[in-house]
Coordinates of C-alpha atoms in Angstrom, one line a residue:
Chain A
M24 CA -23.5 30.8 -14.9
R25 CA -26.3 30.5 -12.3
R26 CA -29.2 32.9 -12.8
F27 CA -29.3 35.8 -10.4
S28 CA -32.3 35.6 -8.0
W29 CA -33.5 38.0 -5.4
F30 CA -33.9 35.2 -2.9
N31 CA -30.3 34.1 -3.2
A32 CA -29.0 37.6 -2.9
T33 CA -31.1 38.3 0.2
A34 CA -30.1 35.1 1.9
L35 CA -26.5 35.7 1.2
T36 CA -26.6 39.3 2.5
L37 CA -28.5 38.4 5.6
G38 CA -26.1 35.5 6.4
F39 CA -22.9 37.6 6.0
V40 CA -24.4 40.6 7.8
F41 CA -25.2 38.3 10.7
L42 CA -21.7 36.9 10.7
Y43 CA -19.6 40.0 10.2
L44 CA -21.6 43.0 11.3
P45 CA -20.3 42.9 14.9
M46 CA -16.8 42.6 13.8
V47 CA -17.1 45.4 11.2
I48 CA -18.5 47.7 13.9
L49 CA -15.6 46.7 16.2
V50 CA -13.0 47.5 13.5
I51 CA -14.6 50.8 12.6
Y52 CA -14.8 51.9 16.2
S53 CA -11.2 51.0 16.9
F54 CA -10.3 54.0 14.6
N55 CA -12.6 56.3 16.6
A56 CA -11.0 59.4 17.9
S57 CA -13.5 59.7 20.8
K58 CA -13.1 58.0 24.1
L59 CA -16.8 57.2 24.1
V60 CA -17.3 53.9 22.3
T61 CA -20.7 54.7 20.9
V62 CA -20.0 58.2 19.5
W63 CA -18.1 58.6 16.3
A64 CA -15.8 61.6 16.4
G65 CA -13.5 61.1 13.4
F66 CA -10.8 58.8 12.2
S67 CA -7.7 58.3 14.4
T68 CA -5.1 55.7 15.2
R69 CA -4.7 57.1 18.7
W70 CA -5.9 54.0 20.5
Y71 CA -3.4 51.8 18.8
G72 CA -0.7 54.1 20.2
E73 CA -2.2 54.0 23.6
L74 CA -2.3 50.2 23.4
M75 CA 1.4 50.0 22.6
R76 CA 2.1 51.9 25.8
N77 CA -0.2 49.9 28.0
E78 CA 2.2 47.6 30.0
A79 CA -0.6 45.4 31.4
F80 CA -1.9 44.5 28.0
L81 CA 1.6 43.9 26.6
D82 CA 2.4 41.6 29.5
A83 CA -0.9 39.7 29.0
A84 CA -0.2 39.4 25.3
L85 CA 3.3 38.0 26.0
V86 CA 1.9 35.5 28.5
T87 CA -0.8 34.4 26.0
L88 CA 1.8 34.0 23.3
K89 CA 4.1 31.9 25.6
V90 CA 1.2 29.8 26.8
G91 CA 0.0 29.3 23.2
I92 CA 3.3 28.3 21.8
V93 CA 4.4 25.9 24.6
S94 CA 1.0 24.3 25.2
S95 CA 0.2 23.8 21.5
T96 CA 3.6 22.2 21.0
L97 CA 3.1 19.9 23.9
A98 CA -0.4 19.1 22.8
T99 CA 0.9 18.4 19.3
V100 CA 3.5 15.9 20.6
L101 CA 1.0 14.2 22.9
G102 CA -1.9 14.3 20.5
T103 CA 0.2 12.9 17.6
M104 CA 1.5 10.1 19.8
G105 CA -2.1 9.3 20.9
A106 CA -3.4 9.3 17.4
Y107 CA -0.5 7.1 16.2
V108 CA -1.0 4.5 18.8
M109 CA -4.8 4.4 18.4
I110 CA -4.5 4.0 14.6
R111 CA -1.6 1.5 14.7
A112 CA -2.6 -0.7 17.6
G113 CA -5.1 -2.4 15.4
R114 CA -8.1 -4.1 17.1
F115 CA -7.9 -5.0 20.7
T116 CA -10.5 -5.3 23.5
G117 CA -11.5 -1.9 24.8
R118 CA -10.2 -0.1 21.7
T119 CA -13.5 1.8 21.3
L120 CA -13.4 2.8 25.0
F121 CA -9.8 4.1 24.6
S122 CA -10.5 6.1 21.5
G123 CA -13.7 7.4 23.1
M124 CA -11.7 8.5 26.1
I125 CA -9.3 10.4 23.9
Y126 CA -12.1 12.3 22.2
A127 CA -14.4 12.8 25.3
P128 CA -12.7 16.1 26.4
L129 CA -14.0 17.6 23.0
V130 CA -17.5 17.6 24.3
M131 CA -16.7 18.1 28.0
P132 CA -18.0 21.5 29.2
E133 CA -15.0 23.8 29.7
V134 CA -16.2 24.8 33.2
I135 CA -15.8 21.2 34.3
T136 CA -12.4 20.8 32.7
G137 CA -11.3 24.0 34.3
L138 CA -12.7 23.2 37.7
S139 CA -11.2 19.7 37.8
L140 CA -7.8 21.0 36.8
L141 CA -8.0 23.7 39.5
L142 CA -8.8 21.0 42.1
L143 CA -5.9 18.9 40.8
F144 CA -3.4 21.8 41.0
I145 CA -4.5 22.7 44.5
G146 CA -4.4 19.0 45.5
I147 CA -0.8 18.6 44.4
G148 CA 0.2 22.0 45.7
L149 CA 1.2 23.5 42.4
D150 CA 1.1 27.3 42.5
R151 CA -1.2 28.8 39.9
G152 CA 0.8 30.7 37.2
I153 CA 1.9 30.3 33.7
V154 CA 2.9 26.6 34.2
T155 CA -0.6 25.7 35.2
I156 CA -2.2 27.5 32.3
I157 CA 0.2 25.7 29.9
L158 CA -0.7 22.3 31.5
A159 CA -4.4 23.0 31.3
H160 CA -4.3 24.2 27.7
T161 CA -2.2 21.2 26.7
T162 CA -4.8 18.9 28.3
F163 CA -7.8 20.2 26.5
S164 CA -6.2 20.9 23.1
M165 CA -4.3 17.6 22.7
C166 CA -7.5 15.8 21.8
Y167 CA -8.2 18.2 19.0
V168 CA -4.7 17.6 17.6
S169 CA -5.4 13.8 18.0
V170 CA -8.6 14.1 15.9
V171 CA -6.8 16.0 13.1
V172 CA -3.8 13.8 13.0
S173 CA -5.7 10.5 13.2
S174 CA -7.9 11.4 10.3
R175 CA -4.7 11.8 8.2
L176 CA -3.2 8.5 9.6
V177 CA -6.2 6.5 8.6
S178 CA -5.4 7.1 5.0
F179 CA -1.6 6.6 5.5
D180 CA -0.2 3.7 3.5
R181 CA 1.2 1.3 6.1
S182 CA 3.5 -0.3 3.6
L183 CA 5.6 3.0 3.6
E184 CA 6.6 2.3 7.2
E185 CA 7.2 -1.3 6.4
A186 CA 9.4 -0.3 3.5
A187 CA 11.4 1.9 5.9
L188 CA 11.8 -0.9 8.4
D189 CA 12.7 -3.3 5.6
L190 CA 15.5 -1.0 4.4
G191 CA 17.1 -1.1 7.9
A192 CA 15.4 1.8 9.7
S193 CA 14.6 1.3 13.3
P194 CA 10.9 1.8 14.2
F195 CA 11.7 5.3 15.6
E196 CA 13.7 6.2 12.4
A197 CA 10.8 5.0 10.3
F198 CA 8.5 7.3 12.2
R199 CA 10.9 10.3 12.1
L200 CA 12.1 9.9 8.5
V201 CA 9.0 8.6 6.7
T202 CA 5.7 8.9 8.7
L203 CA 6.3 12.3 10.2
P204 CA 7.3 14.2 7.1
I205 CA 4.3 12.7 5.2
I206 CA 1.7 13.6 7.9
A207 CA 3.5 16.9 8.7
P208 CA 0.7 19.0 7.1
A209 CA -1.9 17.4 9.5
V210 CA 0.5 17.9 12.4
I211 CA 1.0 21.5 11.5
S212 CA -2.7 22.2 11.2
G213 CA -3.2 20.4 14.5
W214 CA -0.6 22.7 16.1
L215 CA -2.3 25.8 14.6
L216 CA -5.7 24.6 15.9
A217 CA -4.3 24.1 19.4
F218 CA -2.6 27.5 19.2
T219 CA -5.9 29.2 18.2
L220 CA -7.8 27.4 21.0
S221 CA -5.2 28.4 23.5
L222 CA -5.2 32.0 22.2
D223 CA -8.9 32.5 22.8
D224 CA -9.6 30.4 25.8
L225 CA -11.1 32.3 28.7
V226 CA -12.9 29.8 30.8
I227 CA -10.1 27.3 31.5
A228 CA -7.5 30.0 31.8
S229 CA -9.4 31.9 34.4
F230 CA -9.6 28.7 36.5
T231 CA -5.9 28.0 36.3
A232 CA -4.3 31.4 36.0
G233 CA -2.7 33.0 39.0
P234 CA -2.4 36.7 39.9
S235 CA 1.0 37.0 38.3
S236 CA 0.0 35.5 35.0
T237 CA -3.0 36.9 33.1
T238 CA -3.7 36.0 29.6
L239 CA -5.1 38.4 27.0
P240 CA -8.7 37.0 27.0
I241 CA -8.8 37.3 30.8
K242 CA -7.4 40.8 30.6
I243 CA -9.9 41.8 27.9
F244 CA -12.8 40.2 29.8
S245 CA -12.0 42.0 33.1
A246 CA -11.4 45.3 31.3
V247 CA -14.7 45.1 29.5
R248 CA -16.5 44.6 32.8
L249 CA -15.4 48.1 33.8
G250 CA -16.7 49.4 30.4
V251 CA -15.6 48.9 26.8
S252 CA -12.6 51.0 26.1
P253 CA -11.4 51.9 22.5
E254 CA -8.1 50.2 23.4
I255 CA -9.9 46.9 23.6
N256 CA -11.3 47.6 20.1
A257 CA -7.9 48.2 18.8
L258 CA -6.5 45.1 20.4
S259 CA -9.4 43.0 19.0
T260 CA -8.8 44.5 15.5
I261 CA -5.2 43.5 15.7
M262 CA -6.2 39.9 16.6
I263 CA -8.7 39.7 13.8
S264 CA -6.1 40.8 11.3
I265 CA -3.6 38.4 12.5
V266 CA -6.1 35.5 12.2
T267 CA -7.3 36.7 8.8
V268 CA -3.8 37.0 7.4
G269 CA -2.9 33.6 8.8
V270 CA -6.0 31.8 7.3
I271 CA -5.7 33.4 3.9
G272 CA -2.0 32.8 3.8
A273 CA -2.3 29.1 4.8
S274 CA -5.1 28.5 2.2
L275 CA -3.0 30.2 -0.6
V276 CA 0.0 28.1 0.2
S277 CA -1.9 24.8 0.3
K278 CA -3.7 25.7 -3.0
R279 CA -0.5 26.6 -4.7
A280 CA 1.1 23.3 -3.6
A281 CA -1.9 21.4 -4.9
V282 CA -1.8 23.1 -8.3
K283 CA 2.0 22.5 -8.6
R284 CA 1.6 18.9 -7.7
Q285 CA -1.1 18.4 -10.3
E286 CA 1.0 20.0 -13.0
E287 CA 3.9 17.8 -12.1
E288 CA 1.8 14.7 -12.3
R289 CA 0.5 15.7 -15.7
A290 CA 4.1 16.3 -16.8
A291 CA 5.1 12.8 -15.6
V292 CA 2.3 11.1 -17.6
R293 CA 3.6 12.9 -20.8
T294 CA 7.2 11.7 -20.5
Chain B
M17 CA 31.9 -26.2 -23.3
P18 CA 28.4 -27.3 -22.4
Q19 CA 26.6 -25.0 -20.0
K20 CA 25.9 -26.5 -16.7
V21 CA 22.1 -26.6 -16.0
F22 CA 21.1 -24.5 -13.0
A23 CA 19.3 -27.0 -10.8
P24 CA 20.6 -26.9 -7.2
W25 CA 17.3 -28.4 -6.0
D26 CA 18.4 -31.7 -7.6
D27 CA 21.8 -31.7 -5.9
P28 CA 21.7 -33.2 -2.4
Q29 CA 25.1 -31.6 -1.6
E30 CA 23.7 -28.1 -2.1
K31 CA 22.7 -26.2 1.0
P32 CA 19.5 -24.2 0.7
L33 CA 19.5 -20.4 1.3
I34 CA 16.1 -20.5 2.9
Q35 CA 14.5 -23.4 4.7
F36 CA 11.0 -23.5 6.0
K37 CA 10.7 -26.2 8.5
N38 CA 7.1 -27.2 9.6
V39 CA 6.0 -23.6 9.5
T40 CA 2.5 -22.9 10.5
K41 CA 1.0 -19.4 10.8
R42 CA -2.4 -18.8 12.3
F43 CA -4.3 -15.5 12.5
G44 CA -6.8 -16.2 15.3
S45 CA -8.7 -19.3 14.2
F46 CA -7.7 -18.9 10.6
T47 CA -4.7 -21.0 9.4
A48 CA -2.9 -19.0 6.7
I49 CA 0.1 -21.4 6.4
D50 CA -0.3 -25.0 7.3
N51 CA 2.8 -27.1 8.3
L52 CA 4.8 -26.0 5.3
N53 CA 8.3 -27.3 4.3
L54 CA 10.2 -25.6 1.6
D55 CA 13.8 -25.1 0.5
I56 CA 14.9 -22.2 -1.7
F57 CA 18.4 -22.1 -3.1
E58 CA 20.9 -19.4 -3.8
R59 CA 20.5 -17.5 -7.1
E60 CA 17.1 -19.0 -7.6
F61 CA 14.2 -17.0 -9.1
F62 CA 11.5 -18.6 -7.1
A63 CA 7.8 -17.9 -7.8
L64 CA 5.0 -18.4 -5.3
L65 CA 1.8 -18.8 -7.3
G66 CA -1.8 -19.2 -6.1
P67 CA -5.2 -17.5 -5.9
S68 CA -5.7 -14.7 -3.5
G69 CA -5.9 -15.8 0.1
C70 CA -3.8 -18.9 -0.5
G71 CA -1.1 -17.8 1.9
K72 CA 1.6 -16.7 -0.5
T73 CA 1.7 -13.2 0.8
T74 CA 1.9 -14.4 4.4
L75 CA 4.8 -16.6 3.4
M76 CA 6.6 -13.7 1.9
R77 CA 5.9 -11.4 4.9
M78 CA 7.3 -14.0 7.2
L79 CA 10.5 -13.9 5.1
A80 CA 10.6 -10.1 5.4
G81 CA 10.0 -10.3 9.1
F82 CA 6.6 -8.6 9.2
E83 CA 5.0 -11.8 10.5
T84 CA 6.5 -14.4 12.8
P85 CA 5.6 -18.1 12.4
T86 CA 3.2 -19.5 15.0
E87 CA 5.0 -22.8 14.8
G88 CA 8.2 -24.1 13.1
T89 CA 11.3 -22.3 12.0
I90 CA 12.5 -20.3 9.0
Q91 CA 16.3 -20.4 8.4
L92 CA 18.3 -18.1 6.3
S93 CA 21.8 -19.5 5.5
G94 CA 21.3 -22.0 8.3
K95 CA 20.4 -19.5 10.9
D96 CA 16.9 -19.2 12.5
I97 CA 15.5 -15.8 11.6
G98 CA 12.2 -16.2 13.5
G99 CA 13.0 -13.5 16.1
V100 CA 15.0 -11.1 13.9
P101 CA 13.2 -7.8 13.2
P102 CA 12.8 -6.7 9.6
N103 CA 15.4 -3.9 9.9
Q104 CA 18.1 -6.4 10.8
R105 CA 17.5 -8.9 8.1
A106 CA 19.6 -9.2 4.9
V107 CA 16.3 -9.4 3.1
N108 CA 14.7 -6.7 1.1
M109 CA 11.3 -6.4 -0.3
M110 CA 9.7 -4.7 -3.2
F111 CA 6.2 -3.8 -2.3
Q112 CA 3.1 -4.3 -4.4
S113 CA 2.2 -0.6 -4.1
Y114 CA 6.0 0.1 -4.5
A115 CA 5.8 2.1 -1.2
L116 CA 8.1 4.8 -2.6
F117 CA 8.6 7.6 -0.1
P118 CA 6.6 10.4 -1.6
H119 CA 8.6 13.2 0.0
L120 CA 11.9 12.0 -1.2
S121 CA 13.5 12.2 -4.6
V122 CA 14.4 9.1 -6.7
W123 CA 18.0 9.4 -5.5
E124 CA 17.0 9.8 -1.9
N125 CA 14.6 6.8 -2.1
I126 CA 17.4 4.6 -3.5
A127 CA 19.9 5.9 -0.9
F128 CA 17.5 5.4 2.0
G129 CA 18.7 1.9 3.0
L130 CA 22.4 2.7 2.4
K131 CA 22.1 5.8 4.7
R132 CA 20.7 3.6 7.5
E133 CA 23.7 1.4 7.3
G134 CA 25.8 4.5 8.0
K135 CA 27.9 4.2 4.8
D136 CA 30.0 7.2 3.9
K137 CA 28.9 9.7 1.2
G138 CA 31.2 8.5 -1.5
A139 CA 30.1 4.9 -1.2
I140 CA 26.4 5.8 -1.2
E141 CA 26.8 8.0 -4.3
T142 CA 28.6 5.2 -6.1
R143 CA 26.1 2.6 -5.2
V144 CA 23.1 4.7 -6.0
S145 CA 24.5 5.7 -9.4
E146 CA 25.2 2.0 -10.1
M147 CA 21.6 1.1 -9.2
M148 CA 20.2 4.0 -11.3
R149 CA 22.3 2.8 -14.3
L150 CA 21.1 -0.7 -13.8
T151 CA 17.4 0.4 -13.9
R152 CA 17.9 3.2 -16.4
L153 CA 16.8 5.9 -14.1
E154 CA 19.7 8.4 -14.4
K155 CA 17.5 11.0 -16.0
F156 CA 15.1 11.0 -13.1
R157 CA 17.5 11.5 -10.3
N158 CA 15.9 14.5 -8.8
R159 CA 12.2 13.7 -9.5
K160 CA 9.7 12.9 -6.8
P161 CA 7.7 9.7 -7.1
H162 CA 4.5 11.5 -8.2
Q163 CA 6.4 12.9 -11.2
L164 CA 7.1 9.4 -12.6
S165 CA 5.1 7.1 -14.7
G166 CA 4.1 3.6 -13.4
G167 CA 6.9 1.8 -15.1
Q168 CA 9.5 4.3 -13.8
R169 CA 8.1 4.0 -10.2
Q170 CA 8.4 0.2 -10.5
R171 CA 12.1 0.6 -11.5
V172 CA 12.7 3.0 -8.5
A173 CA 11.2 0.4 -6.2
L174 CA 13.4 -2.3 -7.6
A175 CA 16.5 -0.2 -7.4
R176 CA 15.8 0.8 -3.9
S177 CA 15.3 -2.8 -2.7
L178 CA 18.4 -3.9 -4.6
A179 CA 20.6 -1.1 -3.3
K180 CA 21.7 -2.9 -0.1
A181 CA 22.7 -6.0 -2.1
P182 CA 20.4 -8.2 -0.1
K183 CA 20.9 -12.0 0.1
L184 CA 17.3 -12.4 -0.8
L185 CA 14.9 -10.0 -2.6
L186 CA 11.2 -10.5 -2.2
L187 CA 8.9 -9.2 -4.9
D188 CA 5.2 -8.9 -4.0
E189 CA 3.2 -8.8 -7.3
P190 CA 5.8 -6.5 -8.7
L191 CA 4.3 -6.0 -12.1
G192 CA 0.6 -6.0 -11.1
A193 CA 0.1 -2.3 -11.7
L194 CA 1.7 -2.2 -15.2
D195 CA -0.2 -2.7 -18.4
R196 CA 0.3 -5.9 -20.4
K197 CA 2.9 -4.8 -22.9
L198 CA 5.1 -3.1 -20.2
R199 CA 4.7 -6.0 -17.9
E200 CA 6.1 -8.4 -20.5
E201 CA 9.1 -6.2 -21.2
T202 CA 9.7 -5.8 -17.5
Q203 CA 9.6 -9.5 -16.9
F204 CA 12.6 -9.9 -19.1
E205 CA 14.3 -6.9 -17.4
L206 CA 13.8 -8.5 -14.0
M207 CA 15.3 -11.8 -15.2
D208 CA 18.2 -9.8 -16.7
I209 CA 18.8 -7.9 -13.4
Q210 CA 18.5 -11.1 -11.4
E211 CA 21.1 -12.7 -13.5
K212 CA 23.5 -9.7 -13.4
T213 CA 23.3 -9.2 -9.6
G214 CA 23.1 -12.9 -8.7
T215 CA 20.5 -12.2 -6.0
T216 CA 18.0 -14.8 -5.0
F217 CA 14.6 -13.6 -6.0
V218 CA 11.3 -14.8 -4.5
I219 CA 8.3 -13.4 -6.4
V220 CA 4.7 -13.6 -5.3
T221 CA 2.2 -13.5 -8.2
H222 CA -1.3 -14.7 -9.1
D223 CA -0.4 -14.4 -12.8
Q224 CA 0.7 -17.9 -14.0
E225 CA 2.2 -16.7 -17.2
E226 CA 4.4 -14.3 -15.3
A227 CA 5.5 -17.1 -12.9
M228 CA 6.3 -19.4 -15.8
T229 CA 8.3 -16.7 -17.7
V230 CA 10.5 -15.5 -14.9
A231 CA 10.9 -18.3 -12.5
S232 CA 13.5 -21.1 -12.2
R233 CA 11.0 -23.0 -10.0
V234 CA 7.3 -22.4 -9.3
A235 CA 5.4 -23.3 -6.1
V236 CA 1.7 -23.6 -6.6
M237 CA -0.1 -22.9 -3.3
D238 CA -3.7 -23.5 -2.1
E239 CA -5.1 -22.9 1.3
G240 CA -1.8 -22.5 3.1
K241 CA -0.3 -25.6 1.6
L242 CA 2.2 -26.2 -1.2
V243 CA 0.5 -28.3 -3.9
Q244 CA 3.5 -28.7 -6.2
V245 CA 7.0 -27.2 -6.4
A246 CA 8.8 -27.8 -9.7
T247 CA 10.3 -26.1 -12.7
P248 CA 7.8 -24.4 -15.0
D249 CA 7.9 -27.1 -17.7
R250 CA 7.4 -29.9 -15.1
I251 CA 4.5 -28.0 -13.6
Y252 CA 3.0 -27.6 -17.0
E253 CA 3.7 -31.0 -18.5
G254 CA 3.5 -33.0 -15.3
P255 CA 1.1 -31.5 -12.9
N256 CA 0.5 -33.6 -9.8
S257 CA -3.1 -32.9 -9.4
V258 CA -6.2 -31.6 -11.1
Y259 CA -5.8 -28.3 -9.1
V260 CA -2.4 -27.6 -10.5
A261 CA -3.3 -28.7 -14.0
D262 CA -6.3 -26.4 -14.0
F263 CA -4.5 -23.5 -12.3
I264 CA -1.6 -23.5 -14.8
G265 CA -2.8 -22.9 -18.3
D266 CA -5.8 -24.4 -20.0
V267 CA -6.7 -28.1 -19.7
N268 CA -9.3 -30.7 -20.5
I269 CA -10.1 -33.0 -17.6
I270 CA -11.8 -36.3 -18.3
E271 CA -12.9 -38.4 -15.3
G272 CA -12.9 -42.1 -15.6
R273 CA -11.9 -45.5 -14.2
A274 CA -8.5 -47.0 -14.7
H275 CA -7.6 -50.4 -16.2
Q276 CA -3.8 -50.6 -16.0
T277 CA -1.5 -53.1 -17.8
G278 CA 2.1 -52.2 -17.3
D279 CA 2.6 -48.6 -18.0
K280 CA -0.5 -48.5 -20.3
V281 CA -3.9 -47.5 -18.8
Q282 CA -7.3 -47.8 -20.4
V283 CA -9.6 -45.1 -19.1
I284 CA -13.2 -46.1 -19.2
W285 CA -15.0 -42.8 -19.2
S286 CA -18.3 -43.1 -21.2
E287 CA -21.0 -45.7 -21.7
S288 CA -21.0 -45.2 -25.5
E289 CA -17.5 -44.3 -26.3
P290 CA -14.4 -46.6 -26.5
P291 CA -11.9 -46.3 -23.6
L292 CA -9.1 -43.7 -23.9
M293 CA -5.4 -44.7 -23.8
A294 CA -2.7 -43.2 -21.7
T295 CA 0.7 -44.1 -20.3
T296 CA 1.8 -43.5 -16.7
Q297 CA 4.5 -44.1 -14.2
K298 CA 2.0 -44.4 -11.4
N299 CA 0.1 -47.5 -10.3
F300 CA -3.6 -47.5 -10.5
S301 CA -5.7 -50.2 -9.0
L302 CA -8.5 -51.8 -11.0
D303 CA -11.4 -49.4 -11.5
Q304 CA -9.7 -46.7 -9.5
K305 CA -11.1 -43.3 -10.1
C306 CA -8.7 -41.2 -12.3
Y307 CA -8.6 -37.9 -14.2
M308 CA -7.1 -37.6 -17.6
A309 CA -5.6 -34.2 -18.1
I310 CA -4.9 -33.1 -21.7
R311 CA -3.7 -29.7 -22.8
P312 CA -5.7 -28.2 -25.7
E313 CA -2.7 -27.7 -27.9
K314 CA -1.9 -31.4 -27.7
V315 CA -5.4 -32.2 -29.1
G316 CA -5.4 -32.4 -32.9
I317 CA -8.4 -31.6 -35.0
S318 CA -9.1 -33.1 -38.4
A319 CA -11.9 -33.8 -40.9
D320 CA -10.9 -37.5 -41.4
R321 CA -10.4 -40.1 -38.8
P322 CA -6.8 -39.9 -37.7
T323 CA -4.6 -42.9 -36.6
A324 CA -3.7 -41.6 -33.2
A325 CA -4.4 -43.8 -30.1
N326 CA -7.3 -41.6 -29.0
A327 CA -9.7 -40.4 -31.6
L328 CA -13.2 -39.1 -30.9
K329 CA -15.9 -37.7 -33.2
G330 CA -17.7 -34.5 -32.3
K331 CA -19.2 -31.3 -33.5
I332 CA -17.7 -27.8 -33.3
L333 CA -19.7 -25.8 -30.7
D334 CA -17.6 -22.7 -30.5
I335 CA -14.4 -21.1 -31.9
A336 CA -12.3 -18.6 -30.0
Y337 CA -10.1 -16.8 -32.4
L338 CA -7.1 -15.2 -30.7
G339 CA -5.1 -14.2 -33.7
N340 CA -2.1 -16.5 -33.4
I341 CA -4.1 -19.5 -32.3
S342 CA -7.7 -20.6 -32.4
T343 CA -9.4 -22.7 -29.7
Y344 CA -12.2 -25.0 -30.9
H345 CA -14.8 -26.2 -28.4
V346 CA -15.8 -29.7 -29.7
E347 CA -18.9 -31.3 -28.2
L348 CA -18.9 -35.1 -28.1
P349 CA -22.1 -37.2 -28.3
S350 CA -21.6 -37.9 -24.6
G351 CA -22.0 -34.2 -23.8
H352 CA -18.3 -33.6 -22.9
V353 CA -16.8 -30.5 -24.4
I354 CA -13.1 -30.8 -25.4
K355 CA -11.0 -27.9 -26.2
A356 CA -8.5 -28.2 -29.1
Q357 CA -6.0 -25.6 -30.1
E358 CA -4.6 -25.0 -33.5
A359 CA -1.9 -22.5 -34.5
N360 CA -3.3 -20.2 -37.3
T361 CA -0.5 -20.8 -39.7
R362 CA -2.7 -19.8 -42.6
R363 CA -4.9 -16.8 -42.9
I364 CA -8.3 -17.1 -41.5
A365 CA -10.1 -17.1 -44.9
R366 CA -8.5 -20.4 -45.6
R367 CA -9.5 -22.1 -42.3
H368 CA -10.9 -25.6 -42.7
F369 CA -13.5 -25.7 -40.0
T370 CA -16.5 -23.7 -39.0
W371 CA -19.3 -23.9 -36.5
E372 CA -21.5 -27.1 -36.5
D373 CA -18.8 -29.0 -38.6
E374 CA -18.4 -32.7 -37.7
V375 CA -14.7 -33.2 -36.9
W376 CA -12.3 -35.7 -35.3
I377 CA -10.3 -34.8 -32.4
S378 CA -7.3 -36.9 -31.4
W379 CA -4.2 -37.2 -29.2
T380 CA -1.5 -39.8 -28.6
D381 CA -1.3 -42.1 -25.6
T382 CA 1.6 -40.1 -24.2
A383 CA 0.1 -36.6 -24.6
A384 CA -2.2 -36.8 -21.6
V385 CA -1.3 -37.0 -17.9
L386 CA -3.2 -39.4 -15.6
L387 CA -4.0 -37.9 -12.2
E388 CA -5.2 -39.6 -9.0
Q389 CA -6.8 -36.4 -7.6

């Protein structure tokens, strides 16, 4: 056991207060009975009820969900393909340039990505709507997927694919039956990452969204400009709980899998 | 009825299963395989032996289809297989790392190749069961690879590569990951399975003992070339070069000049010592440089002067006691150190010789091999 020290305790408290105080306040005020955001008037779940009746928010939530699911799926397919090719192609002239080009959007300011996409959509005459948001989100999140998947592929034993080919699988079958199941955890976390990115993106979505399709972040942002309403607090609390449950659940599942695997390996050594 | 000796390589009527014809493989400016010709026959257990980087793995990967020759052709049953992709060859490979599919059970691993052929369920079940019986894996049917020990994984890899009944099975350092005892057992198992299935095996190894144990013929490679291809006993008893003699087993090499009369050769090797005698089928010109290769176990060691053709006096420098045998390092007055091996047929307390003893070492004129290079 480490010895308790006042310095450590203070540092820890300060750090966590800094990180979580805003969110805690938000969660507390989402249960506020008063319409005024800054005045506490007793506990109530009224705003959650109001939220459920607010058509505009529900529409926006639906759009966000659709965009998130479709764009992260597209981004996962494209990002995985990109990662696979970059890792498997071996050394060729311009390899660094190509891999750099895959990762460049990671550091590109979102405003620029949004603006250039907007210009492109106007240029090709594509009406702004849910399709353009999906395309835009796919564009910027596929490089995140690519990073996650390629870090797994680097440590992937190539001879597994060769073994599949050797046993009569076509290159595509080898990928589908051997490579993909093994790198699946990385692909799934890539998908989750893309989904999260799409869920909370405001900048790129506001460039590419049309009047008929508003995502939740845009809706929240424009609502807040007219004053923070308790409904927004309730909505944010719901989003926080979804994310928290997701993160805790995912880490529990992966921890349990790791423990189970270790036990099985130990059992194998004994027999 | 006398058993017919298995030696298709001596029969000119026999058609080889695999034929390498002037095969060269380059990676950039590096030549991995250099104009190589080789025939491998059906039902052979053929070992490719050499130090790492000698091209043996490249040769094997070309047979599997993972590499294509830069020049020359490789034929399987008379057909050029240069352009055939690995998934369309009747060749299977057992990988050094075993490359078992970690997400599939033992049964599914073995069935993988059969399913790709589109066989019906019953046929697959029968064949997989047969393979599991052959490799004694029935108990582990539903285990995943990480739930198996090293020896069991090795057997799964073998079963999986044999399941499709390939014409040719390639084994890349198949026993490298096993400990010594298990490796020796597995060598005999491999030979047994090879005989039962009648499959042609090509094994790549850097372990000369393993190659000698399992193989019907051994090819010693160096820098992309075949140095010698012969049966284990011919490789050991009649190496064609100092490289092979040195690579396979332990050997004393004495450099000298040859004075040949008929099949007898006098080797002049030292200013102070009498010449050594050897017999040879080769022809050496007068004073040609030659190397006398003599295996330590063919060198006798005694306290009194023996009557053998070659006898030299020296002093014991070192003794390596290995339990069953002892190797004596005997230093000659000329500075040469000759290794002599004796079986320890008596307990060590009754051993004759000890450090610094003056002894005679000797060998007959037919015990040594004379090499030109």
